[in-house]
Tab-separated table of C-alpha atoms and ligand atoms in Angstrom:
chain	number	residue	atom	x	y	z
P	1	UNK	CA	0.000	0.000	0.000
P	2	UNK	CA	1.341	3.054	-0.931
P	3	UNK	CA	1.195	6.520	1.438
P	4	UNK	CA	0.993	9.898	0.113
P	5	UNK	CA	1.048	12.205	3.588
P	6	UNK	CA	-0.704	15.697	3.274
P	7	UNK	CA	3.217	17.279	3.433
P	8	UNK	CA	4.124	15.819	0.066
P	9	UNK	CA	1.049	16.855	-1.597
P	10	UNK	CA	1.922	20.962	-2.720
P	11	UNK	CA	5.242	19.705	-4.591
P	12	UNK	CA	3.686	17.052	-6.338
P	13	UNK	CA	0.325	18.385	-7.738
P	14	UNK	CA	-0.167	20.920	-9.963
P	15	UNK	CA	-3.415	22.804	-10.870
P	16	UNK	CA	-2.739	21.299	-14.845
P	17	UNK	CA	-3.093	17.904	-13.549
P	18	UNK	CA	-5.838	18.430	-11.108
P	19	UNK	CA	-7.724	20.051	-14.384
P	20	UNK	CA	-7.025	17.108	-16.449
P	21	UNK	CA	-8.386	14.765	-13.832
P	22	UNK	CA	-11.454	16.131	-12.951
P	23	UNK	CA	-11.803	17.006	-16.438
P	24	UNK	CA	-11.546	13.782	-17.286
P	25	UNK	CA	-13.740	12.365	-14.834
P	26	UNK	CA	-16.663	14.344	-15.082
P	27	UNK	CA	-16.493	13.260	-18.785
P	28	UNK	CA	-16.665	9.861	-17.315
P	29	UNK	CA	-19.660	10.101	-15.199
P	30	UNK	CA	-21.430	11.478	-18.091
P	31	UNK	CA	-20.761	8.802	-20.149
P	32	UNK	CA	-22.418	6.272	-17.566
P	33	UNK	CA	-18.173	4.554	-17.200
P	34	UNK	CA	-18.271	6.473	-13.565
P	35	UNK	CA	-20.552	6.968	-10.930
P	36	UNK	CA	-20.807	8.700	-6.553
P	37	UNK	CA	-22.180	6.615	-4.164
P	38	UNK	CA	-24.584	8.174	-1.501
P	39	UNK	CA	-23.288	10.741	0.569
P	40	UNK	CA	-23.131	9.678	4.059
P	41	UNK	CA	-22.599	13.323	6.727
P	42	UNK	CA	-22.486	13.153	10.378
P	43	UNK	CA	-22.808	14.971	13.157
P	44	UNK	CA	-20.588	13.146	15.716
P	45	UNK	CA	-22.204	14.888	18.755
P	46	UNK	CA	-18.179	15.295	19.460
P	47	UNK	CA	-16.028	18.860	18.895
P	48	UNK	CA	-18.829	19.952	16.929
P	49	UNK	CA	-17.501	17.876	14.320
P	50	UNK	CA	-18.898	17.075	10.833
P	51	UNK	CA	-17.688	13.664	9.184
P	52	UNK	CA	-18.414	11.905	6.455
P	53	UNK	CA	-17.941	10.048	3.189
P	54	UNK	CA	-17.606	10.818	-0.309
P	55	UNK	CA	-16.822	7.458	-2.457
P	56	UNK	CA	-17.186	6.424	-5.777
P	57	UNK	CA	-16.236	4.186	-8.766
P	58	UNK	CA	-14.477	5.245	-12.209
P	59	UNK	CA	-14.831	2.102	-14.344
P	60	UNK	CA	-13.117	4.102	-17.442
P	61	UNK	CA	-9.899	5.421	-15.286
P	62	UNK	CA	-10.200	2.045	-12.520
P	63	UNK	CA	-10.559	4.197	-9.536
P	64	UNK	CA	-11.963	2.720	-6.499
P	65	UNK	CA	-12.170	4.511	-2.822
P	66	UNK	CA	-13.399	7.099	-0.779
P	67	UNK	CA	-12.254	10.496	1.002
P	68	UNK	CA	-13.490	10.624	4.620
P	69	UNK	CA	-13.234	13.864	6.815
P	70	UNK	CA	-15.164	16.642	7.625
P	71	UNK	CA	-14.766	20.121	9.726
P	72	UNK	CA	-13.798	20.589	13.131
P	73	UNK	CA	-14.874	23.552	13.911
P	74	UNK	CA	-12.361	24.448	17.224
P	75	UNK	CA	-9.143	22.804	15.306
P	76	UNK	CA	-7.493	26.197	14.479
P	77	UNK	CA	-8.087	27.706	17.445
P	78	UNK	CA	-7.537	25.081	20.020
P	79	UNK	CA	-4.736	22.872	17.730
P	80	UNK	CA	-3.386	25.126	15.600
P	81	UNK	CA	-4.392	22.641	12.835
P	82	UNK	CA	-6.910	23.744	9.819
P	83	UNK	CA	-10.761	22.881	9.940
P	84	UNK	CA	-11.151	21.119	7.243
P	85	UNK	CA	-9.241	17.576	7.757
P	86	UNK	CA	-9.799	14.625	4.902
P	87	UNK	CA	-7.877	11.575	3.912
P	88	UNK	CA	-8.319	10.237	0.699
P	89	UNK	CA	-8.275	6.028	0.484
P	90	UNK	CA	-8.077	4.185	-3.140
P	91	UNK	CA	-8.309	0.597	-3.567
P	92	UNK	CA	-7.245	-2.476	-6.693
P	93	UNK	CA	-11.001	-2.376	-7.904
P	94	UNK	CA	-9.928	-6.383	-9.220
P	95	UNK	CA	-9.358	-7.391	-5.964
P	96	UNK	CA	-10.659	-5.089	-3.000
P	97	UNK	CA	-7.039	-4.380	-1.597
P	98	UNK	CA	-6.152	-0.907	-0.353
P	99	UNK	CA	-4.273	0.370	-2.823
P	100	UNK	CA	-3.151	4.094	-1.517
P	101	UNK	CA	-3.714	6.252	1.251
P	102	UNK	CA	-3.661	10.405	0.580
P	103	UNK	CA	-3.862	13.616	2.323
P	104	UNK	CA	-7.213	15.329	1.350
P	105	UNK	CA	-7.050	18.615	2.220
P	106	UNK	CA	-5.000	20.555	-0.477
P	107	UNK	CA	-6.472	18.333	-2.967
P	108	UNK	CA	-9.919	19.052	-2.362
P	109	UNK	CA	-9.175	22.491	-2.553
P	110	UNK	CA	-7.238	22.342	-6.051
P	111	UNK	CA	-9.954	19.599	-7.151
P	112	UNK	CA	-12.836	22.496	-5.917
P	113	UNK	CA	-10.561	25.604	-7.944
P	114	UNK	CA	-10.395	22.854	-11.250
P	115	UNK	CA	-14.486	21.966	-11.463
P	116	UNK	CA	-15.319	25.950	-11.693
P	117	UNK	CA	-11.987	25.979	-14.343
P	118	UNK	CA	-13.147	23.058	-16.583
P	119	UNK	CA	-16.811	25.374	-16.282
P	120	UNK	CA	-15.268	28.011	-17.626
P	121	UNK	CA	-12.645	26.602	-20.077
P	122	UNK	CA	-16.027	24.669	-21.802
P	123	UNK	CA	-18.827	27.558	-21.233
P	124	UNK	CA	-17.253	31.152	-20.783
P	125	UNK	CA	-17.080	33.390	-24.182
P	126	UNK	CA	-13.784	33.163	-25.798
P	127	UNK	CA	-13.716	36.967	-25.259
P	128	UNK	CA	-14.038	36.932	-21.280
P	129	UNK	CA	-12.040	39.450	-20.147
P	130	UNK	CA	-13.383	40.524	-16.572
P	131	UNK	CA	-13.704	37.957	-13.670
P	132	UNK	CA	-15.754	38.251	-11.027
P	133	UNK	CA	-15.471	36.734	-7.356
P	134	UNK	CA	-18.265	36.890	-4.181
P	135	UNK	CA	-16.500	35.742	-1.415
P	136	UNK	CA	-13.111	36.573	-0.650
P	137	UNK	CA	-12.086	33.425	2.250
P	138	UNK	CA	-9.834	30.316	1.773
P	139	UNK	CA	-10.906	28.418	-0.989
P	140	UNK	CA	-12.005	31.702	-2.892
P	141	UNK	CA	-7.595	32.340	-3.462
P	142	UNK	CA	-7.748	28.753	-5.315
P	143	UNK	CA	-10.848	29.103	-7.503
P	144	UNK	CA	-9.337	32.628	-8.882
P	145	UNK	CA	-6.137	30.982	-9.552
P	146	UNK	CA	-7.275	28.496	-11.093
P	147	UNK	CA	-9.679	30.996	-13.299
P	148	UNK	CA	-7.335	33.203	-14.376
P	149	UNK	CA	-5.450	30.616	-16.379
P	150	UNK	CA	-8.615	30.010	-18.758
P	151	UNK	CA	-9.057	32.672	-20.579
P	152	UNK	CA	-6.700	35.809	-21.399
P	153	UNK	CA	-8.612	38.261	-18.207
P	154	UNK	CA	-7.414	41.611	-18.215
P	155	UNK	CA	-9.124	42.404	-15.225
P	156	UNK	CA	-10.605	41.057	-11.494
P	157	UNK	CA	-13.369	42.538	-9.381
P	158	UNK	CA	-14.628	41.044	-6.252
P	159	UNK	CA	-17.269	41.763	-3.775
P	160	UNK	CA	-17.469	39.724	-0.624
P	161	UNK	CA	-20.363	40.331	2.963
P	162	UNK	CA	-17.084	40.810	4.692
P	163	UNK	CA	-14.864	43.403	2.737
P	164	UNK	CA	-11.942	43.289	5.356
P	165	UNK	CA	-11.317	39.370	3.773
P	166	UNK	CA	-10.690	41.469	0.001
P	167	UNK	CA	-7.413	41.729	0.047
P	168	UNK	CA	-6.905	37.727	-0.128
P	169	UNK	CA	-8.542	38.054	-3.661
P	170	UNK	CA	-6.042	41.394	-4.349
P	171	UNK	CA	-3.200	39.270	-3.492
P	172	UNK	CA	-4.078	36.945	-6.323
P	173	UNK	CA	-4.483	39.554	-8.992
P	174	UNK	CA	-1.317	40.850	-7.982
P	175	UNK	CA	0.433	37.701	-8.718
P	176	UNK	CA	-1.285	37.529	-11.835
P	177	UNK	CA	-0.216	41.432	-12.690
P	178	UNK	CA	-3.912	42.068	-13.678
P	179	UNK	CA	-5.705	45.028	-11.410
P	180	UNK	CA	-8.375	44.217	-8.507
P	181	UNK	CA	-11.521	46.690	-8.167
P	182	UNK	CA	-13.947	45.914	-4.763
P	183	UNK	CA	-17.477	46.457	-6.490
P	184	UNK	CA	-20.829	46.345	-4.799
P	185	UNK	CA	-22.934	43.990	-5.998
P	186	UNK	CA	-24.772	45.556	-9.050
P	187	UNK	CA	-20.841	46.538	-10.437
P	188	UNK	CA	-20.627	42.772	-11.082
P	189	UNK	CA	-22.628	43.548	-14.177
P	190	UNK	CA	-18.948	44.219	-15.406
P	191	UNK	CA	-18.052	40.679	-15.136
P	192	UNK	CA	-17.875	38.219	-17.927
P	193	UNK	CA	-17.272	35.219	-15.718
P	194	UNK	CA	-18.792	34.969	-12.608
P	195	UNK	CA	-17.582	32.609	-9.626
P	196	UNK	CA	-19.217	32.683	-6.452
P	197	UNK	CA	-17.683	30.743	-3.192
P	198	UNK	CA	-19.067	31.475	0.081
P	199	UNK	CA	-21.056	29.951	2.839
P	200	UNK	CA	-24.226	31.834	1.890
P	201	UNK	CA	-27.205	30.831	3.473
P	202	UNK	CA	-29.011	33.334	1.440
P	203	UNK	CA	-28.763	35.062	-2.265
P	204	UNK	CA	-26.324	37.437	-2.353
P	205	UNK	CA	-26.097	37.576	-6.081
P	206	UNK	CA	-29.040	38.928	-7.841
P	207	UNK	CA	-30.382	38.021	-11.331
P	208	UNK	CA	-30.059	41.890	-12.072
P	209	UNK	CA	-26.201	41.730	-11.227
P	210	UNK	CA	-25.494	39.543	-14.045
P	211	UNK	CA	-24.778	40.695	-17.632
P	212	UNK	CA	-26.339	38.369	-20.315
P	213	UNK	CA	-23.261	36.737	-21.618
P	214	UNK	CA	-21.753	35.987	-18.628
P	215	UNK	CA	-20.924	32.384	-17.326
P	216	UNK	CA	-21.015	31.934	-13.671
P	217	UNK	CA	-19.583	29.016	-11.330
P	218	UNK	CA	-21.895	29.082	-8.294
P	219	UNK	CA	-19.048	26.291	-6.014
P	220	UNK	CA	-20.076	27.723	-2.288
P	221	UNK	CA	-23.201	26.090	-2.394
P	222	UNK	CA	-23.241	21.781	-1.336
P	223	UNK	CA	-25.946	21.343	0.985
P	224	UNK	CA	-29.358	21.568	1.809
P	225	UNK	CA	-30.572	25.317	2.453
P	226	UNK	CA	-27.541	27.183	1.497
P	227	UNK	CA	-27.880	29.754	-1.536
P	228	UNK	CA	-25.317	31.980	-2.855
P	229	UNK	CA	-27.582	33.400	-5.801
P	230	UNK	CA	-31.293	34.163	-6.838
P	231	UNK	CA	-33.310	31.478	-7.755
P	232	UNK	CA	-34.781	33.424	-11.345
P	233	UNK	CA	-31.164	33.643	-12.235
P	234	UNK	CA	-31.665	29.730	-12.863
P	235	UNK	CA	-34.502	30.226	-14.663
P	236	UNK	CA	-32.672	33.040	-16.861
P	237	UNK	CA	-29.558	30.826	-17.364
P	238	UNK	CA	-28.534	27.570	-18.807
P	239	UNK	CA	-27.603	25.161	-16.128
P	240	UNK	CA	-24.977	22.469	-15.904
P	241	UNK	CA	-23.729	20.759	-12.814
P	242	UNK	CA	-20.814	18.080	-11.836
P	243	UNK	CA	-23.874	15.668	-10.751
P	244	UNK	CA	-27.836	16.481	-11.663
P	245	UNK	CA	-28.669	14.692	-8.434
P	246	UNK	CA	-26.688	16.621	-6.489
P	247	UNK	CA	-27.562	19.574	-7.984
P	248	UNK	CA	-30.899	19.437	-7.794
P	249	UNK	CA	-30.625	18.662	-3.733
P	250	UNK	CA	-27.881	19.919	-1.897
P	251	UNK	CA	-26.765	22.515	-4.546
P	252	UNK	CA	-27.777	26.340	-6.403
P	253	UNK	CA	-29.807	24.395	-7.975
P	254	UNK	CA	-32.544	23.292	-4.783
P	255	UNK	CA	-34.135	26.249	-4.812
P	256	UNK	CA	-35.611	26.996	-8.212
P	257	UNK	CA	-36.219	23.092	-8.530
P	258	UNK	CA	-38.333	23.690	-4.966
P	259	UNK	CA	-39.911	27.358	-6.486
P	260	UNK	CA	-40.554	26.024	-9.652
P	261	UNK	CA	-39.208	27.637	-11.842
P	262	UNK	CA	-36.552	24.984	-13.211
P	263	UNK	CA	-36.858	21.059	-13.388
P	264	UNK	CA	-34.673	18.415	-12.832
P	265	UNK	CA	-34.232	17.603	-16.777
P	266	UNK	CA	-33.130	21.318	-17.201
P	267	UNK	CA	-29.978	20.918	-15.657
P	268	UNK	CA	-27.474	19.034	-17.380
P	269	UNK	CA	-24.382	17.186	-16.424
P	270	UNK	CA	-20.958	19.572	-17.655
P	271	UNK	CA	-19.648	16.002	-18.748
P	272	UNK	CA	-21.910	15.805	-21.998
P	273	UNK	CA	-20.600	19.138	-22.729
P	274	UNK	CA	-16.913	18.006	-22.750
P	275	UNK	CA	-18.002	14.460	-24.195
P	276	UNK	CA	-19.377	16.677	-27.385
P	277	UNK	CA	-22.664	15.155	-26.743
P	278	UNK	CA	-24.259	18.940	-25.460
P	279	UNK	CA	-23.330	21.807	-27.035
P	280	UNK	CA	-22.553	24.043	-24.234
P	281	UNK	CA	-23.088	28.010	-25.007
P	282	UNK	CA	-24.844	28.241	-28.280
P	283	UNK	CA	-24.858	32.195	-28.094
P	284	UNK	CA	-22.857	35.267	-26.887
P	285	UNK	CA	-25.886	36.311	-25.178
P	286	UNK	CA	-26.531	33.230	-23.159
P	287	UNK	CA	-26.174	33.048	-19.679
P	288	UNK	CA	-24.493	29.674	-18.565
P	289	UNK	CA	-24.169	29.153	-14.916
P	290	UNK	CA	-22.209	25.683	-13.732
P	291	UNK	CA	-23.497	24.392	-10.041
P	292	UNK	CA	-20.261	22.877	-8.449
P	293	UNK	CA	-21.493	20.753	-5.884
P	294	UNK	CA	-18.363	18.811	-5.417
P	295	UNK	CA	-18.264	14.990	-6.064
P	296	UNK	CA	-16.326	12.210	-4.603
P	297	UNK	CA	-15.315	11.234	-7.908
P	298	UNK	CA	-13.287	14.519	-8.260
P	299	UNK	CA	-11.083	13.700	-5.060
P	300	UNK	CA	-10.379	10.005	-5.921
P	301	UNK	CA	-9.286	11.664	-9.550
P	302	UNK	CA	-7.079	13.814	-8.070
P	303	UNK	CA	-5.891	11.420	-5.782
P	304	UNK	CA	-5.120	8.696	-7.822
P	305	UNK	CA	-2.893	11.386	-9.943
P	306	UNK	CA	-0.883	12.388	-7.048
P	307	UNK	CA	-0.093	8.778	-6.085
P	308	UNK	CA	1.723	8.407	-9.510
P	309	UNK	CA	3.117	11.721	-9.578
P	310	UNK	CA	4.440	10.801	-5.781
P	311	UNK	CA	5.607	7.262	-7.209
P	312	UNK	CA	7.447	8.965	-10.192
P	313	UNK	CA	9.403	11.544	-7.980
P	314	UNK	CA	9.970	8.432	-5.413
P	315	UNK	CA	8.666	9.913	-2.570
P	316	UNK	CA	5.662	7.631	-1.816
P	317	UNK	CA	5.715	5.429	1.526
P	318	UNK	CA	5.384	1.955	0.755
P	319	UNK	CA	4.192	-0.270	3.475
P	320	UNK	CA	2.984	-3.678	3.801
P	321	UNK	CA	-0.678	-4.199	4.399
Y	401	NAD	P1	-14.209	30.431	4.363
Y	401	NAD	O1	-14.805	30.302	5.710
Y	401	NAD	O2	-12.742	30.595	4.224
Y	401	NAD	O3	-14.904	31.665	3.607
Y	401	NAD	C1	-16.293	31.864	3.670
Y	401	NAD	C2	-16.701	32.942	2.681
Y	401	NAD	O4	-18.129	33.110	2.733
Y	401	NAD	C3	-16.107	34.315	2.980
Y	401	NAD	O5	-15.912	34.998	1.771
Y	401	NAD	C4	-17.212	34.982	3.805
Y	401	NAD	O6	-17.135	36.388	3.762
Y	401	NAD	C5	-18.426	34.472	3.058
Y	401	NAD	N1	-19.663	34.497	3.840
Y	401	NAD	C6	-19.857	34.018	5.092
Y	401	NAD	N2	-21.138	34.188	5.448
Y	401	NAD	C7	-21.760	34.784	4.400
Y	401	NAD	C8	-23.083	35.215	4.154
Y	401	NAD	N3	-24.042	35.057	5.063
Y	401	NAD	N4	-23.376	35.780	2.943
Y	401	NAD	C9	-22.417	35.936	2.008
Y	401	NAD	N5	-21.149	35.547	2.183
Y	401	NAD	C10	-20.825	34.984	3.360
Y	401	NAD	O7	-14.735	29.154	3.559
Y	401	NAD	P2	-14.151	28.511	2.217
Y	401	NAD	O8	-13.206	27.425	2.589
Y	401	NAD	O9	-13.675	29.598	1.319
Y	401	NAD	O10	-15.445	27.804	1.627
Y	401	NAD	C11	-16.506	28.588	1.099
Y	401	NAD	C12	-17.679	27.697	0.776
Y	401	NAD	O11	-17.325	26.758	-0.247
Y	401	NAD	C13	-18.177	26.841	1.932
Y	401	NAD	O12	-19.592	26.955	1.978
Y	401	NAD	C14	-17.792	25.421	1.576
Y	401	NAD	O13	-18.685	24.473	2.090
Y	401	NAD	C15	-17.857	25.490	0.065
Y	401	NAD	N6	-17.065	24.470	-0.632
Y	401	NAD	C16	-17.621	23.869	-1.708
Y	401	NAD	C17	-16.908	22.908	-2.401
Y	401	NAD	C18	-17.499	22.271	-3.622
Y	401	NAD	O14	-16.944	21.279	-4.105
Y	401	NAD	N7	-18.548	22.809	-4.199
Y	401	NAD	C19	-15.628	22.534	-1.970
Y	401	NAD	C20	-15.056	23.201	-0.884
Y	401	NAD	C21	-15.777	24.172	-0.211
């Protein structure tokens, strides 16, 4: 069984390879070769802690397993240790065996920053140039980064509840060399992408903030009753998802299934769009809005990739099991 600790993980994985995977795998699942199991979440009734599993089975790229974790809320503060703790486990789908064991927690942040990337690479207008951001916190850094290298953007704007958290976003312009400019809400209008990442228990995002044209990535929301944008901007937009089911329970998508004003068959999985078998945007005019729920499949993709990246640079732990 091979060991990939959390340390190893920066060096080895880069945000090309994460693309590629989940890329690849959310062509998979559309194509009926991949498929989530159930979601199981937990409250322990210990720390205040959340835990769970995500798990799945890619038949095309032979990736069996599961990432288990969840948040503990009092880890920073009381441990000095982030939240958000998950551990990735892959095994031989021939024979059952454990195959790999992988820190989770940079991965599912680069394998989160890739599913809004492949939305964008496959829906935005070739002639984005503006990207906008609502929220501004941790995993907001990695879904800009990961953005920026889609299309040729010239400029960022950002708005986020709590403006003091801004700067994070500025930092990544910076980096980039392209200019930041905090907007209120309706200066989003400006944007020609869209992503919104924040833990929004109510629209922020209005369907009058949005520019027809635009494509939007709407990855904060991934569970029942939190909302990032309006319902009617569903309704106005063309929607696509990593998983319909998904989509249509825990993510953007709940709430203008629940009001109405979209149906299940409405929203369609972003893998037919890279299997050819949708045709995406079919005007400049078109708003396209991608519901990143966040699938297990993603972090067994990414997982399995940084086992043979960690293999090739010899710095997996091998241990018998
Ligand atoms: P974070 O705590 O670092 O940042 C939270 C962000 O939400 C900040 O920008 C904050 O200002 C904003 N916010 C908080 N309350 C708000 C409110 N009421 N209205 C509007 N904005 C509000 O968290 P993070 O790690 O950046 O994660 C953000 C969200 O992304 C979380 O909800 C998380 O569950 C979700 N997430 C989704 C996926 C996925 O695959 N779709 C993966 C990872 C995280």
């Amino acid at each position: 069984m091979i060991i990939v600790p959390e340390r190893e993980i920066a060096a080895l994985m880069t945000r090309e390879a994460a693309y590629d995977a989940v890329e690849t795998v959310f062509a998979a699942m559309a194509a009926e070769d991949a498929y989530n199991f159930p979601v199981v979440r937990e409250a322990i009734g210990h720390e205040d802690a959340l835990y769970g599993f995500k798990g799945g089975f890619d038949r095309a790229g032979k990736v069996l397993g599961l990432k288990a974790g969840g948040y503990w809320p009092n880890n920073l503060e009381r441990r000095g240790i982030i939240n958000h703790q998950s551990t990735v486990f892959l095994f031989d789908p021939d024979t059952g065996r454990a195959h790999a064991m992988v820190g989770g927690n940079l991965l599912t942040a680069l394998r989160t920053a890739a599913a809004s990337s492949v939305s964008i690479n496959h829906l935005a207008r070739a002639d984005a140039r503006v990207i906008g951001m609502v929220g501004a916190g941790h995993q907001a850094t990695f879904q800009l980064r990961a953005a920026l290298a889609q299309r040729p953007f010239e400029k960022v704007i950002g708005w986020n509840l709590h403006p003091e958290m801004l700067p994070n976003l500025e930092k990544v312009a910076d980096e980039a060399g392209l200019p930041f400019e905090a907007v209120d809400l309706p200066g989003l209008t400006e944007a020609d992408v869209i992503v919104t990442i924040t833990s929004s228990f109510a629209p922020s995002l209005m369907a009058a903030h949005v520019a027809p044209g635009t494509h939007l990535a709407c990855m904060g929301t991934d569970t029942k009753g939190k909302q990032e944008v309006e319902a009617a901007l569903l309704a106005r937009a063309t929607v696509f998802t990593d998983e319909v089911a998904q989509s249509v329970a825990i993510g953007e998508a709940q709430h203008a299934v629940a009001q109405g004003l979209i149906a299940e068959g409405d929203v369609t999985p972003i893998g037919a769009v890279i299997n050819g078998t949708h045709p995406g945007r079919r005007s400049d005019e078109e708003i396209t809005l991608f519901d990143g729920t966040g699938v297990g499949l993603q972090d067994l993709a990414v997982a399995a990739r940084v086992v043979e990246l960690a293999v090739e640079a010899g710095v997996a732990v091998e241990v018998d099991f």
